Short mmCIF file of C-alpha atoms in Angstrom, two decimals:
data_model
loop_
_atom_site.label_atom_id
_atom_site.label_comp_id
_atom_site.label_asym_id
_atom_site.label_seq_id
_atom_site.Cartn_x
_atom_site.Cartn_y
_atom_site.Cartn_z
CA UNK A 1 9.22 -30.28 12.99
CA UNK A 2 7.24 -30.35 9.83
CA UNK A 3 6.26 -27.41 8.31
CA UNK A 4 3.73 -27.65 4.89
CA UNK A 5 4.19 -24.79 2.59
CA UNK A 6 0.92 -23.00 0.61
CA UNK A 7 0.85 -20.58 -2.26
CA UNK A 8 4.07 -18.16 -2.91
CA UNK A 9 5.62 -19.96 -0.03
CA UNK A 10 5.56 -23.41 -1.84
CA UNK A 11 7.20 -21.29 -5.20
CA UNK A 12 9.99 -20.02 -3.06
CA UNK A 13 10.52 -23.42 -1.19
CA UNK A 14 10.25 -25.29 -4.40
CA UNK A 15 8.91 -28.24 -2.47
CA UNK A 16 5.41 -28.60 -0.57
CA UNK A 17 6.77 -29.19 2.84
CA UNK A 18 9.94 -29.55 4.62
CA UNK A 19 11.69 -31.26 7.98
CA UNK A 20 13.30 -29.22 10.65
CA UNK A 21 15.40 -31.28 13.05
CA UNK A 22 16.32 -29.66 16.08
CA UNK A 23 19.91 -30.09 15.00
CA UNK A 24 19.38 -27.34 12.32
CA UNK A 25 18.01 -25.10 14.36
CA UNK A 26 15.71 -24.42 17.75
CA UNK A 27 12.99 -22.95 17.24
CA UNK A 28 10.88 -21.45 20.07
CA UNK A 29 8.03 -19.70 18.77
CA UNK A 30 6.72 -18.73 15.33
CA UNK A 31 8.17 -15.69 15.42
CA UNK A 32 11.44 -17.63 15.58
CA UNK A 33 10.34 -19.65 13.15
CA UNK A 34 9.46 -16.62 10.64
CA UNK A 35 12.87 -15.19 11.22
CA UNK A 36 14.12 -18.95 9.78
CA UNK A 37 12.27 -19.80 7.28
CA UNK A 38 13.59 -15.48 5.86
CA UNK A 39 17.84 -16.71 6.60
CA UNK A 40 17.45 -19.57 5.41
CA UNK A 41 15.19 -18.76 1.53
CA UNK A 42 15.86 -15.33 1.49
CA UNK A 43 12.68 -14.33 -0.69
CA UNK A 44 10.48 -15.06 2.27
CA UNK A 45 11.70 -11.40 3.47
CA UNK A 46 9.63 -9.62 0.53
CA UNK A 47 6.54 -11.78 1.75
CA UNK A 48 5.36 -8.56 4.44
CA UNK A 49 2.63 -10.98 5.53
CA UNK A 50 1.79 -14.60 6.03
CA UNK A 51 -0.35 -16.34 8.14
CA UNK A 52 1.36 -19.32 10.42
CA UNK A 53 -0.72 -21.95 11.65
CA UNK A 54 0.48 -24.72 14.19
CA UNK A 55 -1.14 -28.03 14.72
CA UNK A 56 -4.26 -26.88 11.97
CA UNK A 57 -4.52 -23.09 14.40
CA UNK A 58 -3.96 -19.82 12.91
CA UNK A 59 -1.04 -19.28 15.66
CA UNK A 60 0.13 -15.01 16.70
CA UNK A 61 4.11 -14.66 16.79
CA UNK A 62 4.13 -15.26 20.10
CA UNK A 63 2.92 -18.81 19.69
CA UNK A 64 5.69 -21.11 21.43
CA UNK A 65 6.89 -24.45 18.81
CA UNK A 66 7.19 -28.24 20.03
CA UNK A 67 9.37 -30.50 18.30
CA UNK A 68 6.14 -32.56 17.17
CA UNK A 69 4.51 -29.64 16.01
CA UNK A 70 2.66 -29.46 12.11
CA UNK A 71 3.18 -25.60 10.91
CA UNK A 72 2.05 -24.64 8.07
CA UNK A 73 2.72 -21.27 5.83
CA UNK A 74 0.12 -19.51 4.80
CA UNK A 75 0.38 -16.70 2.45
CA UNK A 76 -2.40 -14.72 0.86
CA UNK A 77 -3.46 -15.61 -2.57
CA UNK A 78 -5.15 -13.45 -4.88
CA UNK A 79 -6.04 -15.26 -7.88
CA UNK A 80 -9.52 -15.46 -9.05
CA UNK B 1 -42.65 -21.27 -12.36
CA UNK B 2 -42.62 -24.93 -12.68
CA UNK B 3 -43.52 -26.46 -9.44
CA UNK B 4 -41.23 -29.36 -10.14
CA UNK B 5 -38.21 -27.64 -11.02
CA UNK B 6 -36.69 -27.51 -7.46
CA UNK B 7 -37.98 -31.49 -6.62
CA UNK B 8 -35.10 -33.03 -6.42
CA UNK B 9 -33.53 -30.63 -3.50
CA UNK B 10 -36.72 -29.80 -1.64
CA UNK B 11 -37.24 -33.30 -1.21
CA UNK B 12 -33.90 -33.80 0.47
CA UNK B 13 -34.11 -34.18 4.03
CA UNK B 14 -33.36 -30.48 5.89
CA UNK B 15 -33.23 -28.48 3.23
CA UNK B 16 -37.35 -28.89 1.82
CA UNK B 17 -39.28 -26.39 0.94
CA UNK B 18 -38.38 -24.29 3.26
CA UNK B 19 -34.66 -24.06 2.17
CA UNK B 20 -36.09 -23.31 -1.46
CA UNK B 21 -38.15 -20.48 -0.26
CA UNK B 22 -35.13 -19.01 1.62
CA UNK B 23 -33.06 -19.33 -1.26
CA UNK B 24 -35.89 -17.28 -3.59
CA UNK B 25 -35.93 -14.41 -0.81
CA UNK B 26 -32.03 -14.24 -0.64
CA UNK B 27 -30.19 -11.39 -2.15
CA UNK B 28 -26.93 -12.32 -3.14
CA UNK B 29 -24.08 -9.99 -4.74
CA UNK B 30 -21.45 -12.01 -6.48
CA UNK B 31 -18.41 -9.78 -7.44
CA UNK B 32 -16.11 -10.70 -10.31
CA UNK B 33 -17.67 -12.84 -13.37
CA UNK B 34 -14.49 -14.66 -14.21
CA UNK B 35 -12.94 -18.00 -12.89
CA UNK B 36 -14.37 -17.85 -9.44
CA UNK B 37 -17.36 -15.84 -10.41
CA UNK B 38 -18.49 -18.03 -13.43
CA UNK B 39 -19.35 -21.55 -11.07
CA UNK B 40 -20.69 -19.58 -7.95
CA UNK B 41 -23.29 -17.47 -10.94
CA UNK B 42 -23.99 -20.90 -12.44
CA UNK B 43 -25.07 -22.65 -9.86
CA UNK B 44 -26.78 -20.00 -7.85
CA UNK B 45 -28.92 -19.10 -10.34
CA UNK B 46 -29.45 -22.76 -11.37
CA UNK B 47 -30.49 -23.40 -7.75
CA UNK B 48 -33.15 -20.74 -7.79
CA UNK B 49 -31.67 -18.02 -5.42
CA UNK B 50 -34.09 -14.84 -5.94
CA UNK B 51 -31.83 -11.99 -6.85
CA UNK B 52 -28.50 -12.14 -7.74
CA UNK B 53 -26.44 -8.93 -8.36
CA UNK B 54 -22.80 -9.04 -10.56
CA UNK B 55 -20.30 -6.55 -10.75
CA UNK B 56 -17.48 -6.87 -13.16
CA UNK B 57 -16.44 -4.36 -15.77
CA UNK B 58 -13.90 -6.79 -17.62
CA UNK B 59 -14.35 -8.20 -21.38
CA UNK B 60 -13.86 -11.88 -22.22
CA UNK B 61 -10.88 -12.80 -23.35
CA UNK B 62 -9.71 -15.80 -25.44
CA UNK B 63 -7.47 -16.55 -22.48
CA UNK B 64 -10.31 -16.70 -20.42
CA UNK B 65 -12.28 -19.46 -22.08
CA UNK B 66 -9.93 -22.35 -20.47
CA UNK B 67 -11.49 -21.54 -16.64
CA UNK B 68 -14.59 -19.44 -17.61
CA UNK B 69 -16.95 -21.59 -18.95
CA UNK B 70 -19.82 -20.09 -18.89
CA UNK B 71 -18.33 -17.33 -22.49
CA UNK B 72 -18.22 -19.23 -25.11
CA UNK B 73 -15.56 -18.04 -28.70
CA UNK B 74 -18.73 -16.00 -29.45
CA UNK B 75 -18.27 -13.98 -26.53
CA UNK B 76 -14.45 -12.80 -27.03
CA UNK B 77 -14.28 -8.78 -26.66
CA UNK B 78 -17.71 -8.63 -25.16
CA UNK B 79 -18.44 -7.57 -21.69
CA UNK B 80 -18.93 -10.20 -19.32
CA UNK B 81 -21.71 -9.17 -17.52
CA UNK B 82 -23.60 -8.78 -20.76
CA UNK B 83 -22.51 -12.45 -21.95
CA UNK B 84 -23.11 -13.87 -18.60
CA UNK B 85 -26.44 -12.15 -18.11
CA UNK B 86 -27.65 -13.54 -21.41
CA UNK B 87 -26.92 -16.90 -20.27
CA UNK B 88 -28.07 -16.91 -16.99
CA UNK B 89 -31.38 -15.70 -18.22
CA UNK B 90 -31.75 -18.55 -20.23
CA UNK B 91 -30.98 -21.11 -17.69
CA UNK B 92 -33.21 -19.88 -15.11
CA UNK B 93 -35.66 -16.67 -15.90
CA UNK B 94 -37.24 -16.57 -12.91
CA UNK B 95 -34.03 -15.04 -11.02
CA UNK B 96 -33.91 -11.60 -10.58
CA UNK B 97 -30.49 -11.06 -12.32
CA UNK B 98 -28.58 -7.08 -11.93
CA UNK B 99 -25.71 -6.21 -13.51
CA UNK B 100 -23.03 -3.99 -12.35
CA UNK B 101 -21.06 -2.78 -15.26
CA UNK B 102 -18.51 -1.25 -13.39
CA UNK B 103 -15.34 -2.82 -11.14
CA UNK B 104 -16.19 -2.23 -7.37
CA UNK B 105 -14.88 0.80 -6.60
CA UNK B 106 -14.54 2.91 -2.89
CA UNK B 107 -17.25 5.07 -4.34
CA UNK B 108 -19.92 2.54 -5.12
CA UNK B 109 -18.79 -0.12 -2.89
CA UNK B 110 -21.10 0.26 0.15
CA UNK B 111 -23.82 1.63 -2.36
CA UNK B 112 -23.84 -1.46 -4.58
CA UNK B 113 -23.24 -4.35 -1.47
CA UNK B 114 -25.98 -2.58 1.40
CA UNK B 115 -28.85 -3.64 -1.17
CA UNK B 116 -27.99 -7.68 -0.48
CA UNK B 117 -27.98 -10.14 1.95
CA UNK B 118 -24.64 -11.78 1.11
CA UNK B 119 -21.62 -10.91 -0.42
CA UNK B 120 -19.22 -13.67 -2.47
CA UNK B 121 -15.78 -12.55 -2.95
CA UNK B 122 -15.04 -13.76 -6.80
CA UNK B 123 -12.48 -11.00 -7.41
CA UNK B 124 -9.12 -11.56 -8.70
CA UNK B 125 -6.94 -8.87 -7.07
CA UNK B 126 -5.94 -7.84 -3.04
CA UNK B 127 -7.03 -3.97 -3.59
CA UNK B 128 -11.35 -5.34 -3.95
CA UNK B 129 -10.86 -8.00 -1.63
CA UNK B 130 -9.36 -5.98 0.78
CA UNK B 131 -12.05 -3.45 -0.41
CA UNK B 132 -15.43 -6.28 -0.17
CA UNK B 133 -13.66 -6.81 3.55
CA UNK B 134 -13.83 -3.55 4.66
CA UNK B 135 -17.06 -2.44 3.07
CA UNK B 136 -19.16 -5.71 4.17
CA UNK B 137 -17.61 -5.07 8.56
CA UNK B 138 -18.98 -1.69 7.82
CA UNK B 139 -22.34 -2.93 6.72
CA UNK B 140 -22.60 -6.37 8.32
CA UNK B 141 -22.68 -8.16 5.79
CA UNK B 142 -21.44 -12.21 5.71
CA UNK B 143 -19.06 -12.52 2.46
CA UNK B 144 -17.80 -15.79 1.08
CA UNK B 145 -14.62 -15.73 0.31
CA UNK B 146 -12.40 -17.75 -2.29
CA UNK B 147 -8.93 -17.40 -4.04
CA UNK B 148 -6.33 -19.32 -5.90
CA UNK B 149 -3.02 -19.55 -6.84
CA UNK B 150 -1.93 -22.29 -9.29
CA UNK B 151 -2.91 -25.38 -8.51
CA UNK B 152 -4.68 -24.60 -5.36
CA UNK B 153 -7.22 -22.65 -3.38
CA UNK B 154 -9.15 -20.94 -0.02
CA UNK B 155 -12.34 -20.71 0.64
CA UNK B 156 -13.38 -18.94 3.96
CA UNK B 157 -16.90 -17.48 5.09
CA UNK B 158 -16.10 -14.09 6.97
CA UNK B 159 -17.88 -11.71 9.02
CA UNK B 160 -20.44 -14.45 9.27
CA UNK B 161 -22.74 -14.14 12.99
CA UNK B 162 -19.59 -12.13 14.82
CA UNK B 163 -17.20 -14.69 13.00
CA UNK B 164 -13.70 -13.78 11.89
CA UNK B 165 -13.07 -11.61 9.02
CA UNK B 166 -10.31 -11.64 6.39
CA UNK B 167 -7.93 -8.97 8.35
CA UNK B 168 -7.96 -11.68 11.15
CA UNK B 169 -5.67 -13.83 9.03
CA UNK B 170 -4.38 -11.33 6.92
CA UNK B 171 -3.99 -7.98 8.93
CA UNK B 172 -2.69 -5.81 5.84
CA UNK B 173 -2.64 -6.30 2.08
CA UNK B 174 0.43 -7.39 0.64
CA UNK B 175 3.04 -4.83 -1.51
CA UNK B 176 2.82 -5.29 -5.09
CA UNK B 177 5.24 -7.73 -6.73
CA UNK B 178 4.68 -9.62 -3.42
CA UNK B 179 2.37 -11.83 -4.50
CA UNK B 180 1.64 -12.79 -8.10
CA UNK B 181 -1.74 -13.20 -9.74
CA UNK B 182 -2.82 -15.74 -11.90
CA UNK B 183 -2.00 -13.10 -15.13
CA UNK B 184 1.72 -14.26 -14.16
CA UNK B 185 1.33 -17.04 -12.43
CA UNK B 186 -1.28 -19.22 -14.21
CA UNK B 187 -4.05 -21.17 -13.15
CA UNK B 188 -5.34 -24.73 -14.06
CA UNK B 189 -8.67 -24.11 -15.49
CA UNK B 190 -10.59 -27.28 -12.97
CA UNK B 191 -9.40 -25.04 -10.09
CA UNK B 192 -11.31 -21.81 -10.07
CA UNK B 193 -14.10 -24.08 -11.00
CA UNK B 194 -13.74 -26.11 -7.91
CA UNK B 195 -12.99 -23.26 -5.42
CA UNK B 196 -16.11 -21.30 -6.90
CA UNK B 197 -18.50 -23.82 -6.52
CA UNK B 198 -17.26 -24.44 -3.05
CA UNK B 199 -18.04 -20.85 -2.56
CA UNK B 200 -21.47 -20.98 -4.09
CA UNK B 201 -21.98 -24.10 -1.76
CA UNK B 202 -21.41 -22.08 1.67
CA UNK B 203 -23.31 -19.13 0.35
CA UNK B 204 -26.11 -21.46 0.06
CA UNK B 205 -25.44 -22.79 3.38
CA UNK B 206 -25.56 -19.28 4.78
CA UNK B 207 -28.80 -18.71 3.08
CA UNK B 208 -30.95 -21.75 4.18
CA UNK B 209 -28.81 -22.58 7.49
CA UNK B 210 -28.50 -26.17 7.04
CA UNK B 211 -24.35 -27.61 8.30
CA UNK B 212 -21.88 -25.98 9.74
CA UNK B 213 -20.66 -23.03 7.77
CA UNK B 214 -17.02 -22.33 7.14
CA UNK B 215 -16.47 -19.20 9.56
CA UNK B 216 -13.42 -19.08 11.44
CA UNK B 217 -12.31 -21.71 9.41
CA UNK B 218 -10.00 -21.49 6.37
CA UNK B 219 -9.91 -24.08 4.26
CA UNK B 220 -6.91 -24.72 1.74
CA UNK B 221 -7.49 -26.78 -1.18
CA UNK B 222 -4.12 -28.69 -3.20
CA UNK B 223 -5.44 -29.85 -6.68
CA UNK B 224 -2.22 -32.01 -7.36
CA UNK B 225 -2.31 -33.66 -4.06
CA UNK B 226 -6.42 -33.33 -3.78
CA UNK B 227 -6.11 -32.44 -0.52
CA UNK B 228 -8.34 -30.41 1.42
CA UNK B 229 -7.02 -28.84 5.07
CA UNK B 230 -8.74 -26.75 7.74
CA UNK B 231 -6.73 -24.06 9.35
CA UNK B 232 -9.02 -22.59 12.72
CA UNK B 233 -8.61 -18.65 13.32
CA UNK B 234 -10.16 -16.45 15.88
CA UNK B 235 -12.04 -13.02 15.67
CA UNK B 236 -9.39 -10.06 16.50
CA UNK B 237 -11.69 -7.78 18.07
CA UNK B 238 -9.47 -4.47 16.11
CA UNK B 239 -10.23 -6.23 13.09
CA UNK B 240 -14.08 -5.28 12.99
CA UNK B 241 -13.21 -1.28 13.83
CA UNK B 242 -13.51 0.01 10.33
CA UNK B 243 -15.54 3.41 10.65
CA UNK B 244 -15.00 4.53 6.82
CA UNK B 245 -13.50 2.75 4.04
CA UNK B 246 -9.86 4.01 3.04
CA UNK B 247 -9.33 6.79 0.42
CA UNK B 248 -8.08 4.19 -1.82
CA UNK B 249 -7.20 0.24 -1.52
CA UNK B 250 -4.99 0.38 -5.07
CA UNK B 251 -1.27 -0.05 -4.46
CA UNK B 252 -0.50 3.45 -5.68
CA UNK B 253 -2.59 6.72 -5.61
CA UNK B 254 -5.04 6.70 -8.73
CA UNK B 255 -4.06 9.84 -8.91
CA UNK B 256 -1.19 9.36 -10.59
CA UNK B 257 -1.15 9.52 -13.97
CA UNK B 258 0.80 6.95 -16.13
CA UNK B 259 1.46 7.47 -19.98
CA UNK B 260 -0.74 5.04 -22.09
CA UNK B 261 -1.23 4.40 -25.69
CA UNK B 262 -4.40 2.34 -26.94
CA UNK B 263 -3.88 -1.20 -27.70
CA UNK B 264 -5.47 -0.37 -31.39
CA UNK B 265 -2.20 1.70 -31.76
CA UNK B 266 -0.01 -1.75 -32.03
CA UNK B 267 -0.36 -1.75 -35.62
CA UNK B 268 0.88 1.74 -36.07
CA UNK B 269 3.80 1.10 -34.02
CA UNK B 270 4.52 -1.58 -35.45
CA UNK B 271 4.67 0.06 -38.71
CA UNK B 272 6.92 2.69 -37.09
CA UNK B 273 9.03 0.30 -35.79
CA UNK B 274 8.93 1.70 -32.11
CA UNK B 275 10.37 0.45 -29.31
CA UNK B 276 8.44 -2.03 -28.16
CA UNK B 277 9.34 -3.54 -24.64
CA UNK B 278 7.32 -7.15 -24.07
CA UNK B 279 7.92 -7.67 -20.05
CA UNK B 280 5.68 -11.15 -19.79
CA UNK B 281 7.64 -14.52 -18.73
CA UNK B 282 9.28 -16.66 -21.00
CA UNK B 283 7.11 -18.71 -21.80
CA UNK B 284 4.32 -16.58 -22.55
CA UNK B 285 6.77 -14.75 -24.99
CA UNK B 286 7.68 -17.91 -26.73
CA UNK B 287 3.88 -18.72 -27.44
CA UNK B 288 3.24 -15.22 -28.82
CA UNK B 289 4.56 -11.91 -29.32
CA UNK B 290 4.86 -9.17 -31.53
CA UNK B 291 7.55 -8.94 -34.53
CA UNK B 292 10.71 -7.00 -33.20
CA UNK B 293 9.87 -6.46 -29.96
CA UNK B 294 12.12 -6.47 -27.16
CA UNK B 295 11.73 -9.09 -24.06
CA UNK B 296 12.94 -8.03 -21.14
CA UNK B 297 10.57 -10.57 -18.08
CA UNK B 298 9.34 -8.16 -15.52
CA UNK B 299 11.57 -9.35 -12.53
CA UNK B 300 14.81 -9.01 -14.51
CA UNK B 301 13.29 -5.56 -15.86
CA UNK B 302 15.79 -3.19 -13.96
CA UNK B 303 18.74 -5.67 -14.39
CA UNK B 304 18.73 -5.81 -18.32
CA UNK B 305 17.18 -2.15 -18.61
CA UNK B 306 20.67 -1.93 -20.88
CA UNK B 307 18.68 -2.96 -24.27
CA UNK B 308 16.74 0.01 -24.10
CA UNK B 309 16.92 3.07 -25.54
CA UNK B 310 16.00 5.78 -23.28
CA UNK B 311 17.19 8.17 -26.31
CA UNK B 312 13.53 6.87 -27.68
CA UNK B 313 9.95 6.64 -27.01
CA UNK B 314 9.56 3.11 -24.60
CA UNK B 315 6.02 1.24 -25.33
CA UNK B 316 5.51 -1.27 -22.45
CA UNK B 317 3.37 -4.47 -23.38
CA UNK B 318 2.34 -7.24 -21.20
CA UNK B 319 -1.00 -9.25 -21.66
CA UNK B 320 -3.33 -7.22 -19.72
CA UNK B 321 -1.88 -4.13 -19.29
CA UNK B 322 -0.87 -4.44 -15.19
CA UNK B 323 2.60 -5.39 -15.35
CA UNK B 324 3.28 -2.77 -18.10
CA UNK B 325 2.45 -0.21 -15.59
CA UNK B 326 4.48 -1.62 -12.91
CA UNK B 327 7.49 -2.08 -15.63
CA UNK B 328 6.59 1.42 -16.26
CA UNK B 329 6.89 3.32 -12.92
CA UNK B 330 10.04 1.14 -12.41
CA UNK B 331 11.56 2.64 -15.32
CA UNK B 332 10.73 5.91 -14.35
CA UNK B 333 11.86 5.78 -11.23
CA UNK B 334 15.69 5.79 -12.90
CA UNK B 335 15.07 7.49 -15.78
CA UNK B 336 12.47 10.88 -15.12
CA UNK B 337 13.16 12.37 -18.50
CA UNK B 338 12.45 9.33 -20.92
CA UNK B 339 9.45 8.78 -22.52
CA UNK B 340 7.38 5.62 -21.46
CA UNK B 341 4.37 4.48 -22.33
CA UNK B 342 2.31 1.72 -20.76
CA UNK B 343 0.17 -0.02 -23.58
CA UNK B 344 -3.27 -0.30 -21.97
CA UNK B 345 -5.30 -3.61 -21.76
CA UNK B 346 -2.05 -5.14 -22.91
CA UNK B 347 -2.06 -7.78 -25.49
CA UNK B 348 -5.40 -9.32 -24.70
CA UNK B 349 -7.11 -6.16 -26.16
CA UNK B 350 -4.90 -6.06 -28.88
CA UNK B 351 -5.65 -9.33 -30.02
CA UNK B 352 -9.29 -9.22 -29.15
CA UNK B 353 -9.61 -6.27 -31.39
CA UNK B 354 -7.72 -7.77 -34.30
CA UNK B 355 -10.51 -11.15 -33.79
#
């Protein structure tokens, strides 16, 4: 699973996307995923809302994940 | 008006004369004259829309120049929407140009935006965007939206024909600290010129109706990979029940009253040899700051509070005066008795004023 990281997400990260293999960890829906992507880079906890979006859709928590799927992370930005 | 000027669009194919004529009946209100604001004025104006409204209440800066290219050195401590209304005259006279001298507010929000047709979002903070959102649902009014961070950008067009607005993708407004601006984070100056004039390109497209405007689409631009990506989103029906406007969309009750001193008072201090706390990054410390003041970065602020003394008056500077008052109800929060003092407009208005 690939998931492409945007704004704050991408500073936490450090990188612009990483690789989930199913060996790491299953994950079932995006709310799954959320709860990850917070164990795993602990900052992501003070982010109290990001937008998800699988295969290019704005995707609810609900949303369930495929192992081929393209997430990306979408935080708001404010800069102007 | 020269019948000429506009030749070399009307003859394109779709758009003609009768995309110039909708473009000198449209109203437009563009709010924010900075990075954003700057292209989407320029080329608006340029392209002959008929009125075009612009609320800001911010002075240039010298570290504005970089992204805002429309203020020139000669500009530095004016307001901007006297500098850009000066130029924008002289690029195009025949535009109907209204200036705003004031930040949007909840009190003159819905007063100031139900006069246009279409709103673009060129603000640089979540409290007015979250404020243009609310206030253009209310009065049905399309907004084009844009925003950075670093090296990249969104562009969006909400509320556009029973489209999607920005609560669909971003329900509630992010807690302070959550999310930094470009004051901390910093911006390449290309960028706000690229997302702006992406902006001003939809807003014409929602003027004259020619392509497929960006609604319910969000599109994410990366500068260092020059990428451009679509993200689709959906209308959440809860997201267009806004009956009034909140009490306030700032992150803590105006209300409140924090402690300020005048940036003109650096000198003074200095001369006293006050306590004077710098809480920018480290980098923006090593490229300037004040003789014998103390750097504590705003993140590690509570962490190494220990080089203060609370014994003494605290005088909190950053560059624009925003993460002073952060690093100042921090402070309070553990220490109620000292005396703390956020140093308004920060460094930029010090050093504008000493210009």
């Amino acid at each position: 699973m690939e998931i492409l990281l945007f704004g704050i997400a991408k500073d936490i990260v450090g990188q612009s996307e990483i690789r989930i293999s199913s060996d790491d960890a299953a994950l079932h829906s995006v709310q799954e995923l959320k709860d990850f992507m917070v164990r795993k880079f602990p900052e992501f906890g003070k982010l109290s809302s990001f937008a998800v979006a699988v295969n290019s859709e704005y995707a609810q928590d609900d949303v369930p994940l495929n192992r081929n799927d393209e997430i990306a992370i979408i935080p708001p930005v404010s800069g102007g | 008006m020269n019948p000429n000027r506009y030749t070399r669009q009307t003859i394109l194919k779709g758009f003609g004369s009768e995309g110039q004529q909708k473009l000198a009946d449209a109203k437009v209100l563009v709010i924010g004259a900075g990075g954003l604001g700057v292209p989407v004025l320029t080329y608006l104006n340029a392209m002959g829309v008929g009125k075009i409204g612009i609320v800001d209440n911010d002075t240039v800066s010298i570290t504005n120049l970089h992204r805002q290219v429309l203020y020139g050195q000669g500009d530095v401590g004016q307001s901007k929407v006297v500098a850009a209304l000066e130029k924008l005259k002289g690029q195009n006279s025949d535009t109907e140009l209204v200036v705003y001298h004031t930040f949007l507010e909840v009190k003159n929000a819905l007063e100031i935006i139900q006069a246009y047709d279409i709103v673009v979002d060129a603000s640089d903070n979540f409290p007015t965007r979250y404020l243009v959102n609310d206030a253009c649902v209310m009065l049905q009014k399309p907004f084009v939206y844009g925003a950075l961070h670093g090296y990249e950008g969104q562009v969006s067009v909400f509320n556009h024909a029973g489209g999607p607005t920005y609560r669909c993708l971003f329900p509630r407004m992010p807690k302070e600290n959550e999310v930094p601006n470009c004051n901390e984070h910093g911006v390449l100056g290309i960028i706000p010129g690229i997302i702006g004039n992406l902006q001003a390109l939809e807003t014409i497209k929602v003027i004259t109706g020619i392509g497929e405007v960006l609604s319910g689409k969000l599109l994410i631009f990366d500068g260092l990979q020059q990428s451009f990506r679509k993200i689709k989103f959906k209308l959440q029906p809860k997201s267009l029940q806004i009956q009034k406007l909140q009490d306030y969309y700032e992150w803590n009750d105006p209300c409140e009253i924090i402690p300020t001193v005048e940036a003109d008072a650096i000198q003074k201090l200095l001369a006293e040899e006050a306590q004077i706390v710098d809480v920018r990054t480290d980098e923006e410390y090593e490229n300037y700051h004040l003789p014998n003041s103390i750097h504590i970065p705003l993140n590690d602020l509570v962490a190494n509070e220990g080089s203060i003394d609370f014994s003494r008056p605290v005088y909190l500077l950053c560059q624009s005066g925003k993460r002073s008052e952060m690093a100042l109800r921090q402070l309070r929060e553990k220490h109620p008795e000292s005396s703390l003092f956020s140093i308004l407009g920060g460094l930029n208005q010090y050093l504008a004023a000493c210009s």
